[in-house]
Amino acid sequence: MGRSKFAKVLTTSVGVSRAVSGSGFMAAPRPVAKRWLGASSDEALYLIRAVGGRDLALGVGVTTAGITGRSPVGWLLAAAAADLVDGVVGAFFLDGPGPTETM
């Protein structure tokens, strides 16, 4: 597999996985809210659905770029920025009880 073919497959795979997880967060936010936030209040469900919508949009953008051969760099940078913001918010602002069950 040539380098450009590999990059296209990798980009498309990353995009599809992000879109699928985003769709799952939107469709069934309660398990994610309980695991990540330790709660499943209306606010927690709203937050998880919002993250899901964002990830669905980013995933579709990355996937579309991968399929069409356009540069995915902007979409990948946006996804990395979103993940960075999630990490910062999680580290500094989520000071609740944490997950209620372990894996």
PDB file of N, CA and C in Angstrom, residues 5 9 14 18 21 25-26 31 39 55 59 67 70-71 76 79-80 86 94 101 103:
ATOM      1  N   LYS A   5      -2.181   6.128  -0.202  1.00  0.00           N
ATOM      2  CA  LYS A   5      -3.283   5.191   0.026  1.00  0.00           C
ATOM      3  C   LYS A   5      -3.418   4.911   1.528  1.00  0.00           C
ATOM      4  N   VAL A   9      -6.639   5.771   3.958  1.00  0.00           N
ATOM      5  CA  VAL A   9      -7.311   4.753   4.768  1.00  0.00           C
ATOM      6  C   VAL A   9      -7.267   5.144   6.244  1.00  0.00           C
ATOM      7  N   VAL A  14     -10.030   7.080  11.108  1.00  0.00           N
ATOM      8  CA  VAL A  14     -10.109   7.991  12.251  1.00  0.00           C
ATOM      9  C   VAL A  14     -11.435   8.744  12.221  1.00  0.00           C
ATOM     10  N   ARG A  18     -14.569   8.384  14.976  1.00  0.00           N
ATOM     11  CA  ARG A  18     -15.024   9.545  15.744  1.00  0.00           C
ATOM     12  C   ARG A  18     -16.512   9.798  15.499  1.00  0.00           C
ATOM     13  N   SER A  21     -18.515   7.094  17.445  1.00  0.00           N
ATOM     14  CA  SER A  21     -18.573   7.342  18.889  1.00  0.00           C
ATOM     15  C   SER A  21     -19.449   8.555  19.188  1.00  0.00           C
ATOM     16  N   PHE A  25     -22.727   8.668  21.604  1.00  0.00           N
ATOM     17  CA  PHE A  25     -22.916   9.605  22.718  1.00  0.00           C
ATOM     18  C   PHE A  25     -24.258  10.306  22.606  1.00  0.00           C
ATOM     19  N   MET A  26     -24.660  10.632  21.395  1.00  0.00           N
ATOM     20  CA  MET A  26     -25.939  11.314  21.208  1.00  0.00           C
ATOM     21  C   MET A  26     -27.114  10.366  21.440  1.00  0.00           C
ATOM     22  N   PRO A  31     -25.014   6.090  29.875  1.00  0.00           N
ATOM     23  CA  PRO A  31     -23.859   5.308  30.352  1.00  0.00           C
ATOM     24  C   PRO A  31     -22.553   6.113  30.336  1.00  0.00           C
ATOM     25  N   ALA A  39     -22.637  10.994  37.152  1.00  0.00           N
ATOM     26  CA  ALA A  39     -24.030  11.438  37.285  1.00  0.00           C
ATOM     27  C   ALA A  39     -24.725  11.317  35.946  1.00  0.00           C
ATOM     28  N   ASP A  55     -18.368  15.632  18.071  1.00  0.00           N
ATOM     29  CA  ASP A  55     -17.544  14.555  17.543  1.00  0.00           C
ATOM     30  C   ASP A  55     -18.121  13.980  16.249  1.00  0.00           C
ATOM     31  N   GLY A  59     -16.006  14.012  12.931  1.00  0.00           N
ATOM     32  CA  GLY A  59     -15.797  12.729  12.263  1.00  0.00           C
ATOM     33  C   GLY A  59     -16.254  12.734  10.822  1.00  0.00           C
ATOM     34  N   ILE A  67     -12.128  10.510   2.120  1.00  0.00           N
ATOM     35  CA  ILE A  67     -12.742   9.877   0.955  1.00  0.00           C
ATOM     36  C   ILE A  67     -12.496  10.687  -0.314  1.00  0.00           C
ATOM     37  N   ARG A  70      -9.230  15.373  -0.217  1.00  0.00           N
ATOM     38  CA  ARG A  70      -8.889  16.729   0.233  1.00  0.00           C
ATOM     39  C   ARG A  70      -8.042  16.639   1.494  1.00  0.00           C
ATOM     40  N   SER A  71      -7.374  17.699   1.818  1.00  0.00           N
ATOM     41  CA  SER A  71      -6.527  17.715   3.001  1.00  0.00           C
ATOM     42  C   SER A  71      -7.380  17.656   4.267  1.00  0.00           C
ATOM     43  N   LEU A  76      -8.473  17.630  11.371  1.00  0.00           N
ATOM     44  CA  LEU A  76      -7.700  16.948  12.407  1.00  0.00           C
ATOM     45  C   LEU A  76      -7.212  17.921  13.478  1.00  0.00           C
ATOM     46  N   ALA A  79     -10.164  18.635  15.664  1.00  0.00           N
ATOM     47  CA  ALA A  79     -10.404  17.505  16.559  1.00  0.00           C
ATOM     48  C   ALA A  79      -9.394  17.497  17.705  1.00  0.00           C
ATOM     49  N   ALA A  80      -8.133  17.765  17.392  1.00  0.00           N
ATOM     50  CA  ALA A  80      -7.106  17.818  18.438  1.00  0.00           C
ATOM     51  C   ALA A  80      -7.391  18.957  19.421  1.00  0.00           C
ATOM     52  N   ASP A  86     -11.259  19.379  26.104  1.00  0.00           N
ATOM     53  CA  ASP A  86     -11.863  18.367  26.982  1.00  0.00           C
ATOM     54  C   ASP A  86     -10.919  18.025  28.127  1.00  0.00           C
ATOM     55  N   LEU A  94     -13.852  19.797  36.494  1.00  0.00           N
ATOM     56  CA  LEU A  94     -14.743  18.715  36.916  1.00  0.00           C
ATOM     57  C   LEU A  94     -14.215  18.142  38.226  1.00  0.00           C
ATOM     58  N   GLU A 101     -18.849   3.529  39.031  1.00  0.00           N
ATOM     59  CA  GLU A 101     -18.487   2.124  38.930  1.00  0.00           C
ATOM     60  C   GLU A 101     -17.157   2.004  38.212  1.00  0.00           C
ATOM     61  N   MET A 103     -14.370  -0.329  35.805  1.00  0.00           N
ATOM     62  CA  MET A 103     -14.418  -1.262  34.672  1.00  0.00           C
ATOM     63  C   MET A 103     -14.056  -2.655  35.111  1.00  0.00           C
TER      64      MET A 103
END
